[in-house]
Structure formats: C-alpha cells, structure tokens
mmCIF file of C-alpha atoms in Angstrom:
data_model
loop_
_atom_site.group_PDB
_atom_site.id
_atom_site.type_symbol
_atom_site.label_atom_id
_atom_site.label_comp_id
_atom_site.label_asym_id
_atom_site.label_seq_id
_atom_site.Cartn_x
_atom_site.Cartn_y
_atom_site.Cartn_z
ATOM 1 C CA UNK O 220 -0.219 0.335 0.088
ATOM 2 C CA UNK O 221 1.402 3.515 -0.908
ATOM 3 C CA UNK O 222 1.752 5.770 2.171
ATOM 4 C CA UNK O 223 -0.304 9.079 2.632
ATOM 5 C CA UNK O 224 1.125 12.100 1.197
ATOM 6 C CA UNK O 225 1.181 16.037 2.093
ATOM 7 C CA UNK O 226 1.253 19.211 0.331
ATOM 8 C CA UNK O 227 4.753 19.429 0.267
ATOM 9 C CA UNK O 228 5.981 15.719 -0.611
ATOM 10 C CA UNK O 229 5.170 12.108 -1.109
ATOM 11 C CA UNK O 230 6.173 9.953 2.123
ATOM 12 C CA UNK O 231 6.765 12.931 4.340
ATOM 13 C CA UNK O 232 6.578 12.527 8.003
ATOM 14 C CA UNK O 233 4.680 15.310 9.806
ATOM 15 C CA UNK O 234 6.215 17.351 12.691
ATOM 16 C CA UNK O 235 5.733 15.889 15.994
ATOM 17 C CA UNK O 236 2.874 17.447 18.074
ATOM 18 C CA UNK O 237 1.337 18.548 14.713
ATOM 19 C CA UNK O 238 -2.336 17.900 14.319
ATOM 20 C CA UNK O 239 -3.649 16.458 10.784
ATOM 21 C CA UNK O 240 -6.794 18.210 10.110
ATOM 22 C CA UNK O 241 -8.793 16.085 8.609
ATOM 23 C CA UNK O 242 -10.036 17.243 5.041
ATOM 24 C CA UNK O 243 -13.563 16.665 3.840
ATOM 25 C CA UNK O 244 -14.451 13.000 2.951
ATOM 26 C CA UNK O 245 -14.663 12.612 -1.209
ATOM 27 C CA UNK O 246 -18.432 11.771 -1.834
ATOM 28 C CA UNK O 247 -18.698 8.539 -3.618
ATOM 29 C CA UNK O 248 -20.660 8.905 -7.496
ATOM 30 C CA UNK O 249 -24.279 8.077 -7.270
ATOM 31 C CA UNK O 250 -25.002 4.277 -8.002
ATOM 32 C CA UNK O 251 -21.244 3.233 -6.871
ATOM 33 C CA UNK O 252 -21.176 2.284 -3.176
ATOM 34 C CA UNK O 253 -17.659 1.226 -3.398
ATOM 35 C CA UNK O 254 -16.576 5.074 -4.496
ATOM 36 C CA UNK O 255 -15.580 3.706 -8.024
ATOM 37 C CA UNK O 256 -17.168 5.736 -10.751
ATOM 38 C CA UNK O 257 -20.333 4.206 -11.673
ATOM 39 C CA UNK O 258 -20.333 2.641 -15.438
ATOM 40 C CA UNK O 259 -23.454 3.048 -16.976
ATOM 41 C CA UNK O 260 -24.067 -0.341 -19.065
ATOM 42 C CA UNK O 261 -23.911 -0.171 -22.588
ATOM 43 C CA UNK O 262 -26.870 -0.829 -24.704
ATOM 44 C CA UNK O 263 -27.454 -4.547 -25.432
ATOM 45 C CA UNK O 264 -27.294 -4.922 -29.559
ATOM 46 C CA UNK O 265 -29.345 -7.540 -31.048
ATOM 47 C CA UNK O 266 -27.918 -9.346 -33.855
ATOM 48 C CA UNK O 267 -27.362 -7.175 -37.408
ATOM 49 C CA UNK O 268 -28.827 -7.879 -40.882
ATOM 50 C CA UNK O 269 -25.645 -9.228 -41.690
ATOM 51 C CA UNK O 270 -25.653 -11.588 -38.644
ATOM 52 C CA UNK O 271 -29.358 -12.950 -39.479
ATOM 53 C CA UNK O 272 -27.876 -13.585 -43.266
ATOM 54 C CA UNK O 273 -24.930 -15.165 -42.256
ATOM 55 C CA UNK O 274 -26.327 -17.559 -40.188
ATOM 56 C CA UNK O 275 -29.193 -18.312 -42.728
ATOM 57 C CA UNK O 276 -26.444 -18.972 -45.214
ATOM 58 C CA UNK O 277 -24.643 -21.107 -42.915
ATOM 59 C CA UNK O 278 -27.386 -23.336 -42.123
ATOM 60 C CA UNK O 279 -29.148 -23.654 -45.697
ATOM 61 C CA UNK O 280 -26.127 -26.029 -46.682
ATOM 62 C CA UNK O 281 -25.519 -24.642 -49.900
ATOM 63 C CA UNK O 282 -21.811 -25.239 -50.337
ATOM 64 C CA UNK O 283 -18.915 -24.580 -53.570
ATOM 65 C CA UNK O 284 -17.024 -27.044 -54.932
ATOM 66 C CA UNK O 285 -13.133 -26.841 -55.582
ATOM 67 C CA UNK O 286 -13.838 -25.316 -58.925
ATOM 68 C CA UNK O 287 -15.882 -22.461 -57.270
ATOM 69 C CA UNK O 288 -19.420 -23.702 -58.513
ATOM 70 C CA UNK O 289 -22.136 -24.461 -56.561
ATOM 71 C CA UNK O 290 -22.086 -28.013 -55.208
ATOM 72 C CA UNK O 291 -25.569 -28.875 -55.796
ATOM 73 C CA UNK O 292 -25.566 -32.544 -54.633
ATOM 74 C CA UNK O 293 -23.932 -31.446 -51.220
ATOM 75 C CA UNK O 294 -26.159 -28.240 -51.623
ATOM 76 C CA UNK O 295 -29.345 -30.799 -51.278
ATOM 77 C CA UNK O 296 -28.056 -33.091 -48.587
ATOM 78 C CA UNK O 297 -25.870 -35.539 -50.317
ATOM 79 C CA UNK O 298 -27.509 -38.709 -51.692
ATOM 80 C CA UNK O 299 -28.686 -39.639 -48.344
ATOM 81 C CA UNK O 300 -30.476 -36.219 -47.953
ATOM 82 C CA UNK O 301 -32.120 -37.017 -51.791
ATOM 83 C CA UNK O 302 -33.251 -39.998 -50.641
ATOM 84 C CA UNK O 303 -34.927 -38.897 -47.280
ATOM 85 C CA UNK O 304 -36.724 -36.642 -49.464
ATOM 86 C CA UNK O 305 -38.156 -38.678 -51.924
ATOM 87 C CA UNK O 306 -38.050 -42.309 -50.202
ATOM 88 C CA UNK O 307 -41.282 -41.914 -48.015
ATOM 89 C CA UNK O 308 -43.413 -40.459 -50.627
ATOM 90 C CA UNK O 309 -42.467 -43.098 -53.196
ATOM 91 C CA UNK O 310 -43.001 -45.640 -50.844
ATOM 92 C CA UNK O 311 -46.654 -44.683 -50.363
ATOM 93 C CA UNK O 312 -47.294 -44.106 -53.697
ATOM 94 C CA UNK O 313 -45.974 -47.591 -54.730
ATOM 95 C CA UNK O 314 -48.106 -49.331 -52.072
ATOM 96 C CA UNK O 315 -50.888 -47.571 -52.409
ATOM 97 C CA UNK O 316 -51.008 -48.151 -56.115
ATOM 98 C CA UNK O 317 -50.768 -51.863 -55.588
ATOM 99 C CA UNK O 318 -52.751 -52.263 -52.341
ATOM 100 C CA UNK O 319 -55.223 -49.443 -52.272
ATOM 101 C CA UNK O 320 -54.878 -49.496 -48.551
ATOM 102 C CA UNK O 321 -54.417 -46.263 -47.133
ATOM 103 C CA UNK O 322 -53.310 -47.222 -43.672
ATOM 104 C CA UNK O 323 -50.529 -49.703 -44.502
ATOM 105 C CA UNK O 324 -49.158 -47.393 -47.141
ATOM 106 C CA UNK O 325 -49.059 -44.577 -44.667
ATOM 107 C CA UNK O 326 -47.630 -46.740 -41.852
ATOM 108 C CA UNK O 327 -45.044 -48.034 -44.677
ATOM 109 C CA UNK O 328 -44.079 -44.109 -45.419
ATOM 110 C CA UNK O 329 -43.853 -43.318 -42.031
ATOM 111 C CA UNK O 330 -41.255 -46.295 -40.883
ATOM 112 C CA UNK O 331 -39.088 -45.641 -43.912
ATOM 113 C CA UNK O 332 -38.604 -41.466 -42.443
ATOM 114 C CA UNK O 333 -38.216 -43.342 -38.938
ATOM 115 C CA UNK O 334 -35.327 -45.634 -40.483
ATOM 116 C CA UNK O 335 -33.497 -42.404 -42.039
ATOM 117 C CA UNK O 336 -33.764 -40.569 -38.647
ATOM 118 C CA UNK O 337 -32.259 -43.666 -36.735
ATOM 119 C CA UNK O 338 -29.606 -44.068 -39.412
ATOM 120 C CA UNK O 339 -28.422 -40.552 -38.433
ATOM 121 C CA UNK O 340 -28.670 -41.246 -34.895
ATOM 122 C CA UNK O 341 -26.583 -44.092 -35.013
ATOM 123 C CA UNK O 342 -24.054 -42.535 -37.345
ATOM 124 C CA UNK O 343 -23.840 -39.825 -35.449
ATOM 125 C CA UNK O 344 -24.581 -37.350 -38.398
ATOM 126 C CA UNK O 345 -26.772 -34.435 -38.315
ATOM 127 C CA UNK O 346 -30.174 -35.344 -38.023
ATOM 128 C CA UNK O 347 -32.206 -32.109 -38.461
ATOM 129 C CA UNK O 348 -33.162 -33.056 -42.212
ATOM 130 C CA UNK O 349 -34.153 -36.313 -41.426
ATOM 131 C CA UNK O 350 -36.280 -35.318 -38.345
ATOM 132 C CA UNK O 351 -38.169 -32.405 -40.333
ATOM 133 C CA UNK O 352 -38.798 -34.982 -42.772
ATOM 134 C CA UNK O 353 -40.436 -37.527 -40.118
ATOM 135 C CA UNK O 354 -42.401 -34.807 -38.553
ATOM 136 C CA UNK O 355 -43.610 -33.673 -42.040
ATOM 137 C CA UNK O 356 -44.599 -37.481 -42.865
ATOM 138 C CA UNK O 357 -46.132 -37.664 -39.714
ATOM 139 C CA UNK O 358 -48.793 -34.674 -40.307
ATOM 140 C CA UNK O 359 -49.323 -35.635 -43.945
ATOM 141 C CA UNK O 360 -50.430 -39.079 -42.926
ATOM 142 C CA UNK O 361 -52.155 -37.431 -40.153
ATOM 143 C CA UNK O 362 -54.119 -35.302 -42.544
ATOM 144 C CA UNK O 363 -55.000 -38.416 -44.860
ATOM 145 C CA UNK O 364 -55.863 -40.559 -42.066
ATOM 146 C CA UNK O 365 -58.471 -37.833 -41.134
ATOM 147 C CA UNK O 366 -60.048 -37.026 -44.337
ATOM 148 C CA UNK O 367 -59.668 -41.011 -45.622
ATOM 149 C CA UNK O 368 -58.486 -39.560 -48.703
ATOM 150 C CA UNK O 369 -54.869 -40.859 -49.947
ATOM 151 C CA UNK O 370 -54.223 -37.775 -52.123
ATOM 152 C CA UNK O 371 -54.576 -35.724 -48.912
ATOM 153 C CA UNK O 372 -51.001 -37.185 -48.186
ATOM 154 C CA UNK O 373 -49.789 -34.620 -50.344
ATOM 155 C CA UNK O 374 -52.145 -31.662 -49.672
ATOM 156 C CA UNK O 375 -49.650 -29.871 -46.730
ATOM 157 C CA UNK O 376 -46.794 -29.733 -49.126
ATOM 158 C CA UNK O 377 -48.976 -27.441 -51.329
ATOM 159 C CA UNK O 378 -49.489 -25.004 -48.500
ATOM 160 C CA UNK O 379 -45.750 -25.088 -47.476
ATOM 161 C CA UNK O 380 -44.693 -24.447 -51.299
ATOM 162 C CA UNK O 381 -47.059 -21.734 -51.279
ATOM 163 C CA UNK O 382 -45.559 -20.161 -48.466
ATOM 164 C CA UNK O 383 -41.976 -19.954 -49.621
ATOM 165 C CA UNK O 384 -43.341 -18.380 -52.717
ATOM 166 C CA UNK O 385 -44.914 -15.811 -50.659
ATOM 167 C CA UNK O 386 -41.905 -15.211 -48.795
ATOM 168 C CA UNK O 387 -39.454 -15.261 -51.735
ATOM 169 C CA UNK O 388 -41.574 -12.767 -53.753
ATOM 170 C CA UNK O 389 -41.970 -10.633 -50.542
ATOM 171 C CA UNK O 390 -37.955 -10.902 -50.459
ATOM 172 C CA UNK O 391 -37.623 -9.352 -53.986
ATOM 173 C CA UNK O 392 -39.948 -6.456 -52.782
ATOM 174 C CA UNK O 393 -38.308 -5.585 -49.836
ATOM 175 C CA UNK O 394 -34.888 -5.755 -51.890
ATOM 176 C CA UNK O 395 -33.625 -8.398 -49.783
ATOM 177 C CA UNK O 396 -33.745 -11.321 -52.467
ATOM 178 C CA UNK O 397 -33.668 -14.814 -51.407
ATOM 179 C CA UNK O 398 -30.906 -15.996 -53.840
ATOM 180 C CA UNK O 399 -28.843 -13.058 -52.361
ATOM 181 C CA UNK O 400 -28.887 -14.472 -48.762
ATOM 182 C CA UNK O 401 -28.298 -18.032 -50.080
ATOM 183 C CA UNK O 402 -25.588 -17.148 -52.234
ATOM 184 C CA UNK O 403 -24.004 -13.862 -50.806
ATOM 185 C CA UNK O 404 -21.848 -14.951 -48.066
ATOM 186 C CA UNK O 405 -20.399 -18.231 -49.940
ATOM 187 C CA UNK O 406 -19.266 -15.763 -52.858
ATOM 188 C CA UNK O 407 -17.782 -13.725 -49.802
ATOM 189 C CA UNK O 408 -20.046 -10.558 -50.861
ATOM 190 C CA UNK O 409 -21.776 -10.667 -47.421
ATOM 191 C CA UNK O 410 -24.601 -8.260 -47.968
ATOM 192 C CA UNK O 411 -22.337 -5.802 -49.631
ATOM 193 C CA UNK O 412 -23.938 -6.878 -53.087
ATOM 194 C CA UNK O 413 -26.960 -4.737 -51.674
ATOM 195 C CA UNK O 414 -25.110 -1.234 -52.599
ATOM 196 C CA UNK O 415 -24.927 -2.231 -55.994
ATOM 197 C CA UNK O 416 -28.151 -1.906 -57.901
ATOM 198 C CA UNK O 417 -26.869 -4.552 -60.698
ATOM 199 C CA UNK O 418 -26.021 -7.323 -57.813
ATOM 200 C CA UNK O 419 -29.367 -6.499 -56.486
ATOM 201 C CA UNK O 420 -31.337 -6.902 -59.960
ATOM 202 C CA UNK O 421 -29.111 -10.377 -60.562
ATOM 203 C CA UNK O 422 -30.009 -11.675 -57.149
ATOM 204 C CA UNK O 423 -33.530 -10.746 -57.784
ATOM 205 C CA UNK O 424 -33.781 -12.426 -61.144
ATOM 206 C CA UNK O 425 -32.245 -15.684 -59.255
ATOM 207 C CA UNK O 426 -34.941 -15.566 -56.910
ATOM 208 C CA UNK O 427 -37.677 -15.731 -59.557
ATOM 209 C CA UNK O 428 -36.087 -18.614 -61.119
ATOM 210 C CA UNK O 429 -36.373 -20.426 -57.762
ATOM 211 C CA UNK O 430 -40.124 -19.165 -57.669
ATOM 212 C CA UNK O 431 -40.749 -20.552 -61.446
ATOM 213 C CA UNK O 432 -39.796 -23.765 -60.197
ATOM 214 C CA UNK O 433 -42.082 -23.762 -57.261
ATOM 215 C CA UNK O 434 -45.009 -22.348 -58.776
ATOM 216 C CA UNK O 435 -44.583 -25.159 -61.625
ATOM 217 C CA UNK O 436 -44.910 -27.819 -59.063
ATOM 218 C CA UNK O 437 -48.386 -26.309 -57.940
ATOM 219 C CA UNK O 438 -49.084 -25.636 -61.754
ATOM 220 C CA UNK O 439 -48.630 -29.766 -61.952
ATOM 221 C CA UNK O 440 -49.790 -31.147 -59.246
ATOM 222 C CA UNK O 441 -52.762 -29.150 -57.977
ATOM 223 C CA UNK O 442 -54.786 -30.604 -61.104
ATOM 224 C CA UNK O 443 -53.608 -33.816 -60.184
ATOM 225 C CA UNK O 444 -54.750 -33.710 -56.825
ATOM 226 C CA UNK O 445 -58.344 -32.207 -57.471
ATOM 227 C CA UNK O 446 -59.001 -35.437 -59.748
ATOM 228 C CA UNK O 447 -57.800 -38.021 -57.014
ATOM 229 C CA UNK O 448 -54.958 -39.381 -59.309
ATOM 230 C CA UNK O 449 -52.384 -40.435 -56.665
ATOM 231 C CA UNK O 450 -49.983 -42.673 -58.584
ATOM 232 C CA UNK O 451 -49.530 -39.491 -61.005
ATOM 233 C CA UNK O 452 -49.532 -37.107 -58.382
ATOM 234 C CA UNK O 453 -47.067 -39.019 -56.094
ATOM 235 C CA UNK O 454 -44.773 -39.710 -59.410
ATOM 236 C CA UNK O 455 -44.574 -35.844 -60.267
ATOM 237 C CA UNK O 456 -43.973 -34.992 -56.520
ATOM 238 C CA UNK O 457 -40.942 -37.137 -56.318
ATOM 239 C CA UNK O 458 -39.707 -35.832 -60.145
ATOM 240 C CA UNK O 459 -40.442 -32.360 -59.247
ATOM 241 C CA UNK O 460 -39.083 -32.439 -55.509
ATOM 242 C CA UNK O 461 -35.268 -32.210 -54.555
ATOM 243 C CA UNK O 462 -34.164 -32.651 -58.103
ATOM 244 C CA UNK O 463 -36.084 -29.983 -59.878
ATOM 245 C CA UNK O 464 -35.040 -27.835 -57.091
ATOM 246 C CA UNK O 465 -31.591 -28.848 -57.573
ATOM 247 C CA UNK O 466 -31.779 -27.490 -61.249
ATOM 248 C CA UNK O 467 -33.444 -24.714 -60.335
ATOM 249 C CA UNK O 468 -30.684 -23.637 -57.619
ATOM 250 C CA UNK O 469 -27.841 -24.425 -60.321
ATOM 251 C CA UNK O 470 -29.429 -21.504 -62.612
ATOM 252 C CA UNK O 471 -30.243 -19.575 -60.163
ATOM 253 C CA UNK O 472 -26.286 -19.568 -59.492
ATOM 254 C CA UNK O 473 -25.309 -19.456 -62.732
ATOM 255 C CA UNK O 474 -27.736 -16.233 -63.535
ATOM 256 C CA UNK O 475 -26.375 -14.348 -60.554
ATOM 257 C CA UNK O 476 -22.580 -14.623 -61.036
ATOM 258 C CA UNK O 477 -20.793 -11.596 -60.441
ATOM 259 C CA UNK O 478 -19.404 -9.822 -63.420
ATOM 260 C CA UNK O 479 -15.817 -10.470 -64.306
ATOM 261 C CA UNK O 480 -13.387 -8.741 -62.659
ATOM 262 C CA UNK O 481 -10.949 -6.485 -65.065
ATOM 263 C CA UNK O 482 -7.507 -6.162 -63.590
ATOM 264 C CA UNK O 483 -6.150 -2.509 -63.886
ATOM 265 C CA UNK O 484 -4.142 -2.304 -67.356
ATOM 266 C CA UNK O 485 -5.976 -5.280 -68.963
ATOM 267 C CA UNK O 486 -8.014 -4.755 -72.085
ATOM 268 C CA UNK O 487 -11.746 -5.002 -71.881
ATOM 269 C CA UNK O 488 -11.497 -8.112 -74.196
ATOM 270 C CA UNK O 489 -9.471 -10.045 -71.724
ATOM 271 C CA UNK O 490 -11.228 -9.867 -68.163
ATOM 272 C CA UNK O 491 -10.415 -12.564 -65.794
ATOM 273 C CA UNK O 492 -12.998 -15.390 -65.827
ATOM 274 C CA UNK O 493 -15.031 -15.482 -62.739
ATOM 275 C CA UNK O 494 -15.125 -18.839 -60.471
ATOM 276 C CA UNK O 495 -18.722 -18.198 -59.266
#
C-alpha cells in the first residue's frame, strides 16, 4: 500500500505534535457504493442484418466445390438427403397404387422416414433434415387419415410450397432477394451486394427462377390432386421435388454470377474469368 502524502512531498513524516486536520471525505458518485466511478451499462445490441444473413447462409447447406461452382448435390444434402426427401413419398405412392390400402401405405411411409432418422442417429450425423422429414411425413399421414383420402397425403406440401413462394416474392419486393441471402456469403460478398443495383437485380432474377420452380410444382400437381390421381401425383411429386429444386438452384447460381473483374491495365476483351 502506498503511504499518504502531504502538500510538500510524497511520504514525508509530519512534525511532532502537529495535528492532522482531516479534510472533507470524498463523496462517492451516485450508484457506486464502493466509491469507484459508476459505469452505465451499454445498450444490448441484437444481431445485425449481416449476422442473420450469415446464420441463414450457414444453415442452408449451400456449398461450393473446388472449381468455385455450386455443389448442387451437397447443397441438397447429398445422396442421403435426396433419399430422405423422395423415399417416404415414393413408398407411399407405390404401395397405395398396388394395394389401395391407405393405412398400410401411410405406416410404410412413416417407417421409411423413421429408419432414415435412426440411421443418422446411429451414425452421429446431423439429424435435423431427417427429423424434419419425419415430422412432415407424420403430419401428412395424420391429414390423410383424418380425411380418408390418399391424395391428402400430399396436401400439406402445397401450402408449404405456397408459403415459400410468398416469402421469396416478398424478399424481392423488400430488396433482400432470397438468392442473395443464399449465395452472398459463400461468394464472400456478405450483404455488400445490396449496395450495387446490378447485383440486387441479378439476385432478384435468380430468386424469380426459384419461384418459377416452386410455382411449376403447383401448376402440375394441383390439377392431379383435384382429380384424385394418386399415382400421377406421387410420381410428379418425386420428380419435381429435390431434383427439380436442385436444377433451379444451379440456374439461379449461374444467372447471379458476379461480373468478371477487369484487372488494372488489362484490355476490355480479356477480363479474368469469374469462379462463381
């Protein structure tokens, strides 16, 4: 501990007999009982738009390959993810077409989805996609059992599809196009692309491509649902599921490629080729 000081020097001993005159006690700042300066807490800042976009891009599963192009198979969950997507619906369609037994067909579809989830649990791989698929199949089965109509197994998918269309159209309207959120971070653009009107237009066009894929599903499948053609509905549902979405994703990636960067001193006829 340091020694107390007087007016004439540090550590000097006071004369004998001198009485120390106590000065006024320091008044601690309000709200600081220990006498240390009170530091008001700073504002609690929530996640920024860039943080939210980054988290969404990270969870989307979209990846690039070594050539800098979109890895379509990896982006839809690989072969396992593709099987998890089309397996339950395919089994339901085949069994119902052969047996016309709604309950057996629904149980088989649920069993296939449960097996996929169990495989992921045993192999300790991310279970989110399979678990979401299991919940989705269970809900579809519940709807079909309640109505007694096999075609209603596919009904919830129409509403989900429609919700995605509305959300993507809104994202274009608010100048936060879905494709930009999906591709911006894996292209190292972050959300800086929003400052360039040309990039916003490119990502808006890419988003419209994905919207067109989703709308095409409804155009083809809803009439089949209305006439109760389960076999055709199930077949088109498989073909126009992840495979068609993967094609739309690839086209959206190609359309939204950044313009080639022209290095200083290079001619306009020889720009560097972009990698994505």
